[in-house]
JSON list of N, CA, C and O in Angstrom, two decimals:
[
{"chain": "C", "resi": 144, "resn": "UNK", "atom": "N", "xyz": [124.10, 107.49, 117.63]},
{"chain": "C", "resi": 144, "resn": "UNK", "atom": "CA", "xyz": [122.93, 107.25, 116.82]},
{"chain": "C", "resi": 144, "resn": "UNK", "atom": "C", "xyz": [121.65, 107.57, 117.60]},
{"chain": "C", "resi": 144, "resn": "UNK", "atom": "O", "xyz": [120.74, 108.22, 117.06]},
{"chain": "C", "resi": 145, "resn": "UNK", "atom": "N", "xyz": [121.56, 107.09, 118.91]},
{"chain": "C", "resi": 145, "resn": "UNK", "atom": "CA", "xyz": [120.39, 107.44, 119.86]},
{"chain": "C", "resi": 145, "resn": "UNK", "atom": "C", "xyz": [120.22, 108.78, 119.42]},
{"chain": "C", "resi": 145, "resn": "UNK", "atom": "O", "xyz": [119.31, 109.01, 118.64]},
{"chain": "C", "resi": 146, "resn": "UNK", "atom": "N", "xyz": [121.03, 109.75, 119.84]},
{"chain": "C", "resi": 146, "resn": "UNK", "atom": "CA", "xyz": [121.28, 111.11, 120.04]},
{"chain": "C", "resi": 146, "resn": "UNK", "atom": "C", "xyz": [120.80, 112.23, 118.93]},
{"chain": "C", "resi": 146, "resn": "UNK", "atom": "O", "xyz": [120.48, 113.40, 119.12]},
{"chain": "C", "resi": 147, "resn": "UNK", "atom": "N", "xyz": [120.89, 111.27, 117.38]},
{"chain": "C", "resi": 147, "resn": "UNK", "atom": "CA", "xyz": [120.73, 111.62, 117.10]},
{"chain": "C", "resi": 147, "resn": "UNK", "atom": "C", "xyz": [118.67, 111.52, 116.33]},
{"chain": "C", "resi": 147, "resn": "UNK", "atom": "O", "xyz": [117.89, 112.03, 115.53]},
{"chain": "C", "resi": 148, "resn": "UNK", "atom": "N", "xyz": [118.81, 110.53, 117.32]},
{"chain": "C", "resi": 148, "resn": "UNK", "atom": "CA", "xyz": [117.42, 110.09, 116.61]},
{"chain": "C", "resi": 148, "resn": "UNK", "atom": "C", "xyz": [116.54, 111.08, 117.53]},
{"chain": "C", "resi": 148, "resn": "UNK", "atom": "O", "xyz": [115.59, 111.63, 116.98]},
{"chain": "C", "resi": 149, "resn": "UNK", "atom": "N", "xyz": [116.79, 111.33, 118.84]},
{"chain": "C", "resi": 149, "resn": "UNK", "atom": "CA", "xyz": [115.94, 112.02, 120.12]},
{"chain": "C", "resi": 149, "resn": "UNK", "atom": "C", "xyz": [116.12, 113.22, 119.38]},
{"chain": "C", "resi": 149, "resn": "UNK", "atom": "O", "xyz": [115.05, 113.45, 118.83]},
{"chain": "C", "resi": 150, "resn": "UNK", "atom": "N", "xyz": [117.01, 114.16, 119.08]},
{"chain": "C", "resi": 150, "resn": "UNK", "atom": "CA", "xyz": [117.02, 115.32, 118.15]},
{"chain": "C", "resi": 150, "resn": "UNK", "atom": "C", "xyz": [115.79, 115.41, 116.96]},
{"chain": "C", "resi": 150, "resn": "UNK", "atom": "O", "xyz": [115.11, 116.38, 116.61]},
{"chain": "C", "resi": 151, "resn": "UNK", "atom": "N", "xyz": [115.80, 114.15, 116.54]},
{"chain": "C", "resi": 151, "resn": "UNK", "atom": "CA", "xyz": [114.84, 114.32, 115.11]},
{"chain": "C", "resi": 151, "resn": "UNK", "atom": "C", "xyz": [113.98, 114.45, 116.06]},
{"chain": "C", "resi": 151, "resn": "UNK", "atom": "O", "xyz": [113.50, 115.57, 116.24]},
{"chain": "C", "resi": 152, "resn": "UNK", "atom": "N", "xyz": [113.37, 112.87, 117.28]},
{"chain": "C", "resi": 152, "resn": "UNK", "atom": "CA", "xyz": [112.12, 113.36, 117.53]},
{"chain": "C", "resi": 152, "resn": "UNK", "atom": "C", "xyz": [111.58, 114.70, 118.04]},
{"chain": "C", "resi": 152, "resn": "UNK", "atom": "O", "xyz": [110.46, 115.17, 117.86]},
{"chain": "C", "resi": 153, "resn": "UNK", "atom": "N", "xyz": [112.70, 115.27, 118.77]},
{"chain": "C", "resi": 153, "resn": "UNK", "atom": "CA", "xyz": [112.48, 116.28, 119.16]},
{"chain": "C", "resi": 153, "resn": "UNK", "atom": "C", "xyz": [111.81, 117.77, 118.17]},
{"chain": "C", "resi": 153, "resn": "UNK", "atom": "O", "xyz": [111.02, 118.67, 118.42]},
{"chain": "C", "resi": 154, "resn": "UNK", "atom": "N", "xyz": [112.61, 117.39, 117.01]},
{"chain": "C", "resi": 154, "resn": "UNK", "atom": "CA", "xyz": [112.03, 118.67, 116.26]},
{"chain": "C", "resi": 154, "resn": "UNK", "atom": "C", "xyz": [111.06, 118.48, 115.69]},
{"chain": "C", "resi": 154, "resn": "UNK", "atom": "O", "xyz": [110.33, 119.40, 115.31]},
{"chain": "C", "resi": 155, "resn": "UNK", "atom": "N", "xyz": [110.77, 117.02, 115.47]},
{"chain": "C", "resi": 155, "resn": "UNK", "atom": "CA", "xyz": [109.28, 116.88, 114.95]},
{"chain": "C", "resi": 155, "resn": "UNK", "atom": "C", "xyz": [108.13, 116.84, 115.87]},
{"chain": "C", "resi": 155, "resn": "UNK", "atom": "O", "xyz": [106.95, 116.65, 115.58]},
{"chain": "C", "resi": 156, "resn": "UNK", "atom": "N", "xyz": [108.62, 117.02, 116.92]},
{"chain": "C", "resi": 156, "resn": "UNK", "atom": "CA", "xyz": [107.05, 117.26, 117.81]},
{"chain": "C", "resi": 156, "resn": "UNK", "atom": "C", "xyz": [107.19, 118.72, 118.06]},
{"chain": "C", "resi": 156, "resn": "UNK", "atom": "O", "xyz": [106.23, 119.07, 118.75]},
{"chain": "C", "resi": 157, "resn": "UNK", "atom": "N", "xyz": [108.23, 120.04, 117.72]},
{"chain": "C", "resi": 157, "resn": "UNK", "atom": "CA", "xyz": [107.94, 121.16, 117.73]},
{"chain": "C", "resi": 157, "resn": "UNK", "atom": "C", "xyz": [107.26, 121.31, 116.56]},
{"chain": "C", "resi": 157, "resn": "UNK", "atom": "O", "xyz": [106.29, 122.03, 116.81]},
{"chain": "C", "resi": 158, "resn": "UNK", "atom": "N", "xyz": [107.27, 120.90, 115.06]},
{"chain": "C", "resi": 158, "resn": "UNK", "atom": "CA", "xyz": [106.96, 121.22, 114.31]},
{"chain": "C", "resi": 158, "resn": "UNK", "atom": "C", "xyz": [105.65, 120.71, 114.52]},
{"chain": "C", "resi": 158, "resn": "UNK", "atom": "O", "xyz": [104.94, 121.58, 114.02]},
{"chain": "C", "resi": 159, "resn": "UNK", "atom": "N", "xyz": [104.62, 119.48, 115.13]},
{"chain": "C", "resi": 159, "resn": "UNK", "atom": "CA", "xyz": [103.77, 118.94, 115.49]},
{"chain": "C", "resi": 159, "resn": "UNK", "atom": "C", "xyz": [103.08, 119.84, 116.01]},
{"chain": "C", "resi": 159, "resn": "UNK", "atom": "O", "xyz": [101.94, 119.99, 115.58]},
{"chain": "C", "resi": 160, "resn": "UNK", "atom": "N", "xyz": [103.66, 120.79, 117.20]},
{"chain": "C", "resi": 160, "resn": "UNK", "atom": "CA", "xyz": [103.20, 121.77, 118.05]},
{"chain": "C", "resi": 160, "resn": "UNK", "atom": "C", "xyz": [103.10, 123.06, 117.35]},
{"chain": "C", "resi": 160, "resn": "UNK", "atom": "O", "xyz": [102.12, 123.81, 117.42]},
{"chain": "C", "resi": 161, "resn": "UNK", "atom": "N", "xyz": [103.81, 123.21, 116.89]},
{"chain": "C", "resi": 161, "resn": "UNK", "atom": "CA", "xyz": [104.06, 124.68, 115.79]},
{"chain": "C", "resi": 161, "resn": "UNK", "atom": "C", "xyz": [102.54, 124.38, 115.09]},
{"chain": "C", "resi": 161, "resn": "UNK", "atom": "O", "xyz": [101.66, 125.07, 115.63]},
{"chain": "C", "resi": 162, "resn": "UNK", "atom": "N", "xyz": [101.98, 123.40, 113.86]},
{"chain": "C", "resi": 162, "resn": "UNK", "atom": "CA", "xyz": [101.19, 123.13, 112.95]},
{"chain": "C", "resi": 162, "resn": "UNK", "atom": "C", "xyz": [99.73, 122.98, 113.45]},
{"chain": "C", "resi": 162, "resn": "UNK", "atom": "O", "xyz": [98.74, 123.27, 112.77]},
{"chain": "C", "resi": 163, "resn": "UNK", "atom": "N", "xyz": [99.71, 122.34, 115.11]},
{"chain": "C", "resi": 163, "resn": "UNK", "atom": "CA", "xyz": [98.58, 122.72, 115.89]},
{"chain": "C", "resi": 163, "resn": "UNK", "atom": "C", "xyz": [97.69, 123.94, 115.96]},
{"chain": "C", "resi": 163, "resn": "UNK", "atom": "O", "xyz": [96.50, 124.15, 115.72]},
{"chain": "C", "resi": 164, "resn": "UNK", "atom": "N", "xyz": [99.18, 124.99, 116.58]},
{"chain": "C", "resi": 164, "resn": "UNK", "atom": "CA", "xyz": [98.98, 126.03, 117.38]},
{"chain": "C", "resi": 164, "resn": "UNK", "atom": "C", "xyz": [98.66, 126.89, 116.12]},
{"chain": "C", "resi": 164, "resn": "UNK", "atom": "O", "xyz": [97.43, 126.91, 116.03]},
{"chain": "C", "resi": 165, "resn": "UNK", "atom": "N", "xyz": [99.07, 127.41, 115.36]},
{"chain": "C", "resi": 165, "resn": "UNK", "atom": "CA", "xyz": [98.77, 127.96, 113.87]},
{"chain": "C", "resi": 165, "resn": "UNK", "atom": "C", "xyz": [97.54, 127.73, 113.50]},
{"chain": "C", "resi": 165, "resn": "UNK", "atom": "O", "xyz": [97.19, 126.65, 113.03]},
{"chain": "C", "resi": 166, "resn": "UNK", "atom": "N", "xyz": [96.97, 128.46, 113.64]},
{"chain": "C", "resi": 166, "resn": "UNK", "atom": "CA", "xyz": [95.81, 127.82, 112.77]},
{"chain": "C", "resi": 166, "resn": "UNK", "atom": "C", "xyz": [95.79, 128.18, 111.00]},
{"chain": "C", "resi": 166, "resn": "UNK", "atom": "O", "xyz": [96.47, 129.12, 110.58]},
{"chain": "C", "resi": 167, "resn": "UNK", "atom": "N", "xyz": [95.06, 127.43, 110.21]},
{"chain": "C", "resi": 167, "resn": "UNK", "atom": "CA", "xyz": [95.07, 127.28, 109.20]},
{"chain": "C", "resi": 167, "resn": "UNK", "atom": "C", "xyz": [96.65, 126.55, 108.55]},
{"chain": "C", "resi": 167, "resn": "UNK", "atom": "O", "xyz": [96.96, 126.53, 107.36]},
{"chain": "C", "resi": 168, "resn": "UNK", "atom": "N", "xyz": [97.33, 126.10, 109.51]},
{"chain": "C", "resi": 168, "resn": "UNK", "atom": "CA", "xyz": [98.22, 125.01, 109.22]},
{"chain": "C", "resi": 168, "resn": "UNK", "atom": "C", "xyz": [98.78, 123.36, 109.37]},
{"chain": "C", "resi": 168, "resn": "UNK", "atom": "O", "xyz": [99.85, 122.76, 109.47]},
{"chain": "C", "resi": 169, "resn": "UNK", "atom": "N", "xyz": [97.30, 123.08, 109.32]},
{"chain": "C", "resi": 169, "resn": "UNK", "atom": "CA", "xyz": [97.08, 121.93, 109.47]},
{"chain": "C", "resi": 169, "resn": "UNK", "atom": "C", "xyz": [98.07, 120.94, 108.69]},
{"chain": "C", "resi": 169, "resn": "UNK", "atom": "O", "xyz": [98.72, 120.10, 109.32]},
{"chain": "C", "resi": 170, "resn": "UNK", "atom": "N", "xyz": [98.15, 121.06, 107.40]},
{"chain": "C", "resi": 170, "resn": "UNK", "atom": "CA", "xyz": [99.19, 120.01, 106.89]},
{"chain": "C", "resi": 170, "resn": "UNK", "atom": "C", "xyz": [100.71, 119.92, 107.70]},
{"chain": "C", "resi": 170, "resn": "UNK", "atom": "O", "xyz": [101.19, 118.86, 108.10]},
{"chain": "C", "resi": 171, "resn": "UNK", "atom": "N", "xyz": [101.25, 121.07, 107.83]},
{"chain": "C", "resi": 171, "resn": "UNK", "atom": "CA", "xyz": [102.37, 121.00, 109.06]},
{"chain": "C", "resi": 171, "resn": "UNK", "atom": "C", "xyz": [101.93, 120.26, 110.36]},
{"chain": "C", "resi": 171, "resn": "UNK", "atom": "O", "xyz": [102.59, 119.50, 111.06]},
{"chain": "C", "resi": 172, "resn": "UNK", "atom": "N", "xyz": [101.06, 120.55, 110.46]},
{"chain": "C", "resi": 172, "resn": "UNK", "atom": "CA", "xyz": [100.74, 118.97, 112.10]},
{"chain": "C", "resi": 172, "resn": "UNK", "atom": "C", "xyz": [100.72, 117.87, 111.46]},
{"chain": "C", "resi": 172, "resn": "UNK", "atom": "O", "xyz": [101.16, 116.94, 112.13]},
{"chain": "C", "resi": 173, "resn": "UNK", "atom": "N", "xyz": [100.41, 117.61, 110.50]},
{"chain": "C", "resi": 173, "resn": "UNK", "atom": "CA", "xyz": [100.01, 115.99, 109.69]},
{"chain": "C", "resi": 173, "resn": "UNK", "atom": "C", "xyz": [101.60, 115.46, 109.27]},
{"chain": "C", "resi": 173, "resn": "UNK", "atom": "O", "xyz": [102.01, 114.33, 109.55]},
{"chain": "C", "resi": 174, "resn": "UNK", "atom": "N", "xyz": [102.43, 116.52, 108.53]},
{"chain": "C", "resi": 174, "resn": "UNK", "atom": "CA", "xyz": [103.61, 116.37, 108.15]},
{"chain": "C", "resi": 174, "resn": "UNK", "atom": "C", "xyz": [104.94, 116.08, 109.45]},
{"chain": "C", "resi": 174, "resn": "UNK", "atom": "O", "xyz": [106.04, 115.53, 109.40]},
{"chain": "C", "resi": 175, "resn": "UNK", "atom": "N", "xyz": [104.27, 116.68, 110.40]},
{"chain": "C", "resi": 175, "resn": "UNK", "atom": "CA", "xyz": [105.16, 116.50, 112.15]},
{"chain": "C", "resi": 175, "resn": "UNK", "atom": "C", "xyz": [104.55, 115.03, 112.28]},
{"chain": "C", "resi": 175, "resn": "UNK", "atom": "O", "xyz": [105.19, 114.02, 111.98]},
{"chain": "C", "resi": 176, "resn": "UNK", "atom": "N", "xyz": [103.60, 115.03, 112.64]},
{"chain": "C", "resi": 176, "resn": "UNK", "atom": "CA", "xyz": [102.81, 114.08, 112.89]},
{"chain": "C", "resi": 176, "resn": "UNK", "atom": "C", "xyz": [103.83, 112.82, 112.54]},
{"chain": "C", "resi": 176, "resn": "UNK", "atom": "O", "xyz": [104.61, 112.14, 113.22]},
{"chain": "C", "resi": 177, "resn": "UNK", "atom": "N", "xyz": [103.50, 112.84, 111.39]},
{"chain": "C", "resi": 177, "resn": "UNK", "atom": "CA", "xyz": [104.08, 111.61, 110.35]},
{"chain": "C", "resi": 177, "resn": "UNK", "atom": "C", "xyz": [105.47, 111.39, 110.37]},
{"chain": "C", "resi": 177, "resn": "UNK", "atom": "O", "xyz": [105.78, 110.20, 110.38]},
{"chain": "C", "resi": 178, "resn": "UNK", "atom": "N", "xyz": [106.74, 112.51, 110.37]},
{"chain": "C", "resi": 178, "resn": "UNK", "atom": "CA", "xyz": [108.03, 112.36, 110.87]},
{"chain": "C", "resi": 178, "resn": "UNK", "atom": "C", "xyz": [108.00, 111.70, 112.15]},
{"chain": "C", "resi": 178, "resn": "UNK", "atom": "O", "xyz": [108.65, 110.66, 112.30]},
{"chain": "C", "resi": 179, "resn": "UNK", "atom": "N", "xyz": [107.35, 112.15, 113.04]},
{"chain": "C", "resi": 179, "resn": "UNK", "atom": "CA", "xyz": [107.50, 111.83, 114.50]},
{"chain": "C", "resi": 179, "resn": "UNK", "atom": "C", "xyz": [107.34, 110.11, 114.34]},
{"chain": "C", "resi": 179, "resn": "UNK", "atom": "O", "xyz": [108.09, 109.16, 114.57]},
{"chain": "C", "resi": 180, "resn": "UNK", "atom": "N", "xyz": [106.49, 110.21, 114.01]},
{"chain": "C", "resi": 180, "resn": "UNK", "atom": "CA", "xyz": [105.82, 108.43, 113.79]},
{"chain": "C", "resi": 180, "resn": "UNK", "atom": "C", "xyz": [106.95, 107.77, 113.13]},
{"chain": "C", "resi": 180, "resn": "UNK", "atom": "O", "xyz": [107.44, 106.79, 113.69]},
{"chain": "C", "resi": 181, "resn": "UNK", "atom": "N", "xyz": [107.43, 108.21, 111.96]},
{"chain": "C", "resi": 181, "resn": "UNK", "atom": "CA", "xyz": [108.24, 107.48, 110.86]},
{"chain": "C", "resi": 181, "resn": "UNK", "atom": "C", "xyz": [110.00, 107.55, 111.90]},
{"chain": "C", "resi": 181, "resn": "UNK", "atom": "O", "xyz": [110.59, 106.48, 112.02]},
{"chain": "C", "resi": 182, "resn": "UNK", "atom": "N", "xyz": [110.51, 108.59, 112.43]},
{"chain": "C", "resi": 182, "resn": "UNK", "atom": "CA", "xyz": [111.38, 108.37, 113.18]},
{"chain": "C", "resi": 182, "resn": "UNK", "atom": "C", "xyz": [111.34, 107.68, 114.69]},
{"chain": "C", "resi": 182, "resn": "UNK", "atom": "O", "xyz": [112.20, 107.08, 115.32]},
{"chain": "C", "resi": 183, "resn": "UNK", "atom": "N", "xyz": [110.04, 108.01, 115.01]},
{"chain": "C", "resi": 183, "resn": "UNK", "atom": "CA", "xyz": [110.14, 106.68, 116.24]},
{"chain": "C", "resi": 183, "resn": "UNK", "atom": "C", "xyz": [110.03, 105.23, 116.02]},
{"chain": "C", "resi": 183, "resn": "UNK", "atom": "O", "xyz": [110.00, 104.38, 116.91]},
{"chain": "C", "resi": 184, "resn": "UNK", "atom": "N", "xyz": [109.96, 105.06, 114.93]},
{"chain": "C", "resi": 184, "resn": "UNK", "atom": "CA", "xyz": [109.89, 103.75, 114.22]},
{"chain": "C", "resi": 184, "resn": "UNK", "atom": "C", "xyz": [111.02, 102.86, 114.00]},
{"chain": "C", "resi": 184, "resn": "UNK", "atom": "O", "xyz": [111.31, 101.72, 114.37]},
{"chain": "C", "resi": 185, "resn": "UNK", "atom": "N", "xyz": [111.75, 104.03, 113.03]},
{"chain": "C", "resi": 185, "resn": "UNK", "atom": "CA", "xyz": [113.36, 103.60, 112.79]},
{"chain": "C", "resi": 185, "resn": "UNK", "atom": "C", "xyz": [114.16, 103.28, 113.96]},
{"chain": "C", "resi": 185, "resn": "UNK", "atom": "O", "xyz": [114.90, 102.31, 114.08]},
{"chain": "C", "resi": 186, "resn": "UNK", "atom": "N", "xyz": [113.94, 104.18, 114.81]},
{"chain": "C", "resi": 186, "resn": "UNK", "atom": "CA", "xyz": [114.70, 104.31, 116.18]},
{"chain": "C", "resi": 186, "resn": "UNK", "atom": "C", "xyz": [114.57, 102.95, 116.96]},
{"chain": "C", "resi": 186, "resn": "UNK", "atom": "O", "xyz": [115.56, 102.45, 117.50]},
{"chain": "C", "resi": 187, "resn": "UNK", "atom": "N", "xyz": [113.29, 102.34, 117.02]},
{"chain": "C", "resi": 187, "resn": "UNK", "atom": "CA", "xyz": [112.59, 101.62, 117.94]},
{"chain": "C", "resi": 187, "resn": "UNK", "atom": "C", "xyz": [113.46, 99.96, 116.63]},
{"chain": "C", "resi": 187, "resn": "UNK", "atom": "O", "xyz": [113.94, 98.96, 117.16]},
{"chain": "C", "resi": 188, "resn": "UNK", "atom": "N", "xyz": [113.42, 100.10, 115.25]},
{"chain": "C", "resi": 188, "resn": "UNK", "atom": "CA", "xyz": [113.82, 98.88, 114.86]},
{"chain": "C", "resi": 188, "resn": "UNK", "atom": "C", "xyz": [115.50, 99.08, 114.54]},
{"chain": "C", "resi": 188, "resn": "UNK", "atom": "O", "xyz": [116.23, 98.11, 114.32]},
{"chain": "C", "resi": 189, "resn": "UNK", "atom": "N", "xyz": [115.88, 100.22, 114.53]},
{"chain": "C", "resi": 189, "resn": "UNK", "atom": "CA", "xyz": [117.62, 100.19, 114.29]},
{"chain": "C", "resi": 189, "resn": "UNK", "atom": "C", "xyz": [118.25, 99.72, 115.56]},
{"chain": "C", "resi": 189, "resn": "UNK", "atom": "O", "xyz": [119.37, 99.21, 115.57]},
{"chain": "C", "resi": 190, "resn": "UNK", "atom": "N", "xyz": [117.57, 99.89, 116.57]},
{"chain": "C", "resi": 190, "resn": "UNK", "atom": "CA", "xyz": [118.11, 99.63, 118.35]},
{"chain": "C", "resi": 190, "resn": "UNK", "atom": "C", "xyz": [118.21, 98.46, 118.37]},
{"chain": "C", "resi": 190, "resn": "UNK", "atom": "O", "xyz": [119.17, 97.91, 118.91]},
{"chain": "C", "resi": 191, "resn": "UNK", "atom": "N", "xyz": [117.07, 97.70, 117.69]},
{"chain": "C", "resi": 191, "resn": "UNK", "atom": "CA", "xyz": [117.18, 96.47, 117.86]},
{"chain": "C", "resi": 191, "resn": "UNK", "atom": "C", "xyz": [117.09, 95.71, 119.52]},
{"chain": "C", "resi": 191, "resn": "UNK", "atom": "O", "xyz": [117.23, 94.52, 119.79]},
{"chain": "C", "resi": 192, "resn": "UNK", "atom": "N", "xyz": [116.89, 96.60, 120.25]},
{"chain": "C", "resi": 192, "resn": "UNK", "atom": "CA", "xyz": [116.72, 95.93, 122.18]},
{"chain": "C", "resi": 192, "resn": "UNK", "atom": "C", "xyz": [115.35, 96.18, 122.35]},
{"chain": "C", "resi": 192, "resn": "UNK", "atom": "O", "xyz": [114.54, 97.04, 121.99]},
{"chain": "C", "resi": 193, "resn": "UNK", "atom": "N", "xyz": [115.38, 95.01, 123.11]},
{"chain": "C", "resi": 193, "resn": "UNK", "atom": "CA", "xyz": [113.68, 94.77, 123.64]},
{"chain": "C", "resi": 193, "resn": "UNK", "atom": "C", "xyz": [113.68, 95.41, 124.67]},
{"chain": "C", "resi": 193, "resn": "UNK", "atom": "O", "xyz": [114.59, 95.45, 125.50]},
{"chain": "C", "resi": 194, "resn": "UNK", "atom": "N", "xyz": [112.76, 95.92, 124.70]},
{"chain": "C", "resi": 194, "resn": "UNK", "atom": "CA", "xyz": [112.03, 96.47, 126.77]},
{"chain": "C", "resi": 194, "resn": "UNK", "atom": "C", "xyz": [112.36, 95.55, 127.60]},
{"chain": "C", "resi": 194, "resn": "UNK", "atom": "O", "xyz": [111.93, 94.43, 127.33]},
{"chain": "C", "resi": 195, "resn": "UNK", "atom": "N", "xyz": [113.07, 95.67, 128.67]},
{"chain": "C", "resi": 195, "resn": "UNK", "atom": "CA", "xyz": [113.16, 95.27, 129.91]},
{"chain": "C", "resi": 195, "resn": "UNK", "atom": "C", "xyz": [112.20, 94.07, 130.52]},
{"chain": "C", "resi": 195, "resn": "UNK", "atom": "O", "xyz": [112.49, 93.08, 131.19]},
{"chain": "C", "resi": 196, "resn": "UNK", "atom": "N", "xyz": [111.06, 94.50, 130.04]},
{"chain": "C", "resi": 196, "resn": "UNK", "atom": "CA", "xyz": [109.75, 93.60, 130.95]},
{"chain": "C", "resi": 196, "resn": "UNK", "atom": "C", "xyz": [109.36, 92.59, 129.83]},
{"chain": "C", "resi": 196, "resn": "UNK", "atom": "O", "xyz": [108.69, 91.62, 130.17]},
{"chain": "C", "resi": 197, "resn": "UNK", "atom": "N", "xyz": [109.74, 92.73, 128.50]},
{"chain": "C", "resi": 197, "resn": "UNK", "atom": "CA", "xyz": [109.78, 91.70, 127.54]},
{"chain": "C", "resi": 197, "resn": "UNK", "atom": "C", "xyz": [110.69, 90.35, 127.23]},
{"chain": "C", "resi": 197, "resn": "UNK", "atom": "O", "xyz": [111.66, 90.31, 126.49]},
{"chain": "C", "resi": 198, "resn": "UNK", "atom": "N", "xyz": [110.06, 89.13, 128.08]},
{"chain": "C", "resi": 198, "resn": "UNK", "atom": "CA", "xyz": [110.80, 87.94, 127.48]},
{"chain": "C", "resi": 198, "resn": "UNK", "atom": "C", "xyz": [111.03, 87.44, 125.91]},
{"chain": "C", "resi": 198, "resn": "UNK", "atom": "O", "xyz": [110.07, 86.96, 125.30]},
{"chain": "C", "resi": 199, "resn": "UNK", "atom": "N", "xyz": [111.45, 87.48, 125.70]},
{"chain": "C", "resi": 199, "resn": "UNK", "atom": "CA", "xyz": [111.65, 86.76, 123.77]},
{"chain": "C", "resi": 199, "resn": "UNK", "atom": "C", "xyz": [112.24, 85.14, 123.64]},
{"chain": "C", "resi": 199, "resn": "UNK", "atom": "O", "xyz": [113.03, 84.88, 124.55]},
{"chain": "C", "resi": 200, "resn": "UNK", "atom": "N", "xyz": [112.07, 84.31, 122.94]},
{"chain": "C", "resi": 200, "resn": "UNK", "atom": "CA", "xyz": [112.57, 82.95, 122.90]},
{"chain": "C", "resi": 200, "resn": "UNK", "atom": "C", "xyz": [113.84, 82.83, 123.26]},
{"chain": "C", "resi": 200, "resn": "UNK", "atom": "O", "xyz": [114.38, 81.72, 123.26]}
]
């Protein structure tokens, strides 16, 4: 599941980079943008493990 989540992020920060570098393709950076965000999200609450340096009750 990791593996496959680092894959998504991965292609959504080419497509991030792709929508930059283009000019006049701004909605493709906004649309990377927003995958990237929306899959580091999932990733970060499906894992369910805290950071290392984080105590919890």
């Amino acid at each position: 599941m990791v593996r496959i989540i680092l894959w998504l992020l991965g292609i959504w920060l080419v497509i991030t980079v792709l929508g930059a570098v283009i000019e006049g393709v701004f909605w493709l950076a906004v649309v990377g943008g927003v995958l990237f965000l929306g899959t580091a999200a999932y990733g970060a609450i499906k894992s369910g493990k805290r950071p290392k340096g984080i105590k919890g009750p």
